[in-house]
Amino acid sequence: MSSIESRLAELNVTLPDAPAPAANYVPFVQVGNLVHISGQISQNAAGQIKGKLGADLSIEQGAEAAKACAISLLAQLKKACGGDLSRVVRAVKLVGFVNSTADFTDQPKVINGASDFMVAVLGDAGRHARSAVSAASLPFGVAVEIEGIFEIN
């Protein structure tokens, strides 16, 4: 068991199967030692986490939605690594989209749910460059979508 798998177990997180694409794209592309993972929407075992920050959801609920995206990112990364998370070197960049009202300005606090999770799982290798932006709407009405770039060996 890799140290990443051990840390996930300590956090009581089980990675789901990597979600299938919802349209005409691939879930990830590897270029050299970088894996570019397509946007992962906020969903968990109970289904999609929907709503608009600033209207329907609290910052804490948004952060949980972002964490769900991060879990899906790691599931895709595991698939990209042939099931071997010990190949992960570091998180390079996350780009987070928050379904929010025009006056909502706490997108960074929402995307912290994913960033904090990456650091909790990967340690210092989980620290990454990041963008956190607002979106007037997201696919299926979900609260958050996050894409990521990871370095592997």
PDB file of N, CA and C in Angstrom, residues 18-21 25-29 35-40 76 79:
ATOM      1  N   ALA A  18     -13.085   5.797 -11.018  1.00  0.00           N
ATOM      2  CA  ALA A  18     -12.944   7.068 -11.727  1.00  0.00           C
ATOM      3  C   ALA A  18     -14.208   7.338 -12.533  1.00  0.00           C
ATOM      4  N   PRO A  19     -14.825   8.510 -12.343  1.00  0.00           N
ATOM      5  CA  PRO A  19     -16.047   8.827 -13.080  1.00  0.00           C
ATOM      6  C   PRO A  19     -15.822   8.829 -14.595  1.00  0.00           C
ATOM      7  N   ALA A  20     -16.802   8.342 -15.340  1.00  0.00           N
ATOM      8  CA  ALA A  20     -16.733   8.340 -16.801  1.00  0.00           C
ATOM      9  C   ALA A  20     -17.019   9.741 -17.325  1.00  0.00           C
ATOM     10  N   PRO A  21     -16.461  10.086 -18.475  1.00  0.00           N
ATOM     11  CA  PRO A  21     -16.746  11.391 -19.071  1.00  0.00           C
ATOM     12  C   PRO A  21     -18.236  11.526 -19.382  1.00  0.00           C
ATOM     13  N   TYR A  25     -15.023  13.906 -24.524  1.00  0.00           N
ATOM     14  CA  TYR A  25     -13.678  14.235 -24.057  1.00  0.00           C
ATOM     15  C   TYR A  25     -13.139  13.038 -23.297  1.00  0.00           C
ATOM     16  N   VAL A  26     -11.872  13.050 -22.990  1.00  0.00           N
ATOM     17  CA  VAL A  26     -11.274  11.982 -22.196  1.00  0.00           C
ATOM     18  C   VAL A  26     -11.066  12.492 -20.773  1.00  0.00           C
ATOM     19  N   PRO A  27     -11.071  11.591 -19.778  1.00  0.00           N
ATOM     20  CA  PRO A  27     -10.958  12.042 -18.383  1.00  0.00           C
ATOM     21  C   PRO A  27      -9.583  12.580 -18.016  1.00  0.00           C
ATOM     22  N   PHE A  28      -8.550  12.154 -18.733  1.00  0.00           N
ATOM     23  CA  PHE A  28      -7.202  12.668 -18.464  1.00  0.00           C
ATOM     24  C   PHE A  28      -6.335  12.470 -19.695  1.00  0.00           C
ATOM     25  N   VAL A  29      -5.295  13.280 -19.774  1.00  0.00           N
ATOM     26  CA  VAL A  29      -4.291  13.170 -20.830  1.00  0.00           C
ATOM     27  C   VAL A  29      -2.933  13.289 -20.158  1.00  0.00           C
ATOM     28  N   VAL A  35       0.045  14.759 -15.779  1.00  0.00           N
ATOM     29  CA  VAL A  35      -1.292  14.251 -16.064  1.00  0.00           C
ATOM     30  C   VAL A  35      -2.260  15.408 -15.903  1.00  0.00           C
ATOM     31  N   HIS A  36      -2.953  15.737 -16.991  1.00  0.00           N
ATOM     32  CA  HIS A  36      -3.966  16.792 -16.997  1.00  0.00           C
ATOM     33  C   HIS A  36      -5.322  16.106 -16.842  1.00  0.00           C
ATOM     34  N   ILE A  37      -6.012  16.398 -15.746  1.00  0.00           N
ATOM     35  CA  ILE A  37      -7.290  15.743 -15.464  1.00  0.00           C
ATOM     36  C   ILE A  37      -8.419  16.719 -15.762  1.00  0.00           C
ATOM     37  N   SER A  38      -9.373  16.236 -16.559  1.00  0.00           N
ATOM     38  CA  SER A  38     -10.545  17.042 -16.910  1.00  0.00           C
ATOM     39  C   SER A  38     -11.315  17.430 -15.661  1.00  0.00           C
ATOM     40  N   GLY A  39     -12.127  18.462 -15.786  1.00  0.00           N
ATOM     41  CA  GLY A  39     -12.922  18.943 -14.667  1.00  0.00           C
ATOM     42  C   GLY A  39     -13.775  17.849 -14.044  1.00  0.00           C
ATOM     43  N   GLN A  40     -13.691  17.745 -12.734  1.00  0.00           N
ATOM     44  CA  GLN A  40     -14.474  16.774 -11.963  1.00  0.00           C
ATOM     45  C   GLN A  40     -15.548  17.542 -11.213  1.00  0.00           C
ATOM     46  N   GLN A  76      -9.269   9.662 -10.670  1.00  0.00           N
ATOM     47  CA  GLN A  76      -8.792   9.727 -12.059  1.00  0.00           C
ATOM     48  C   GLN A  76      -7.270   9.573 -12.112  1.00  0.00           C
ATOM     49  N   LYS A  79      -6.285   6.003 -11.795  1.00  0.00           N
ATOM     50  CA  LYS A  79      -6.487   5.310 -13.066  1.00  0.00           C
ATOM     51  C   LYS A  79      -5.370   5.647 -14.041  1.00  0.00           C
TER      52      LYS A  79
END
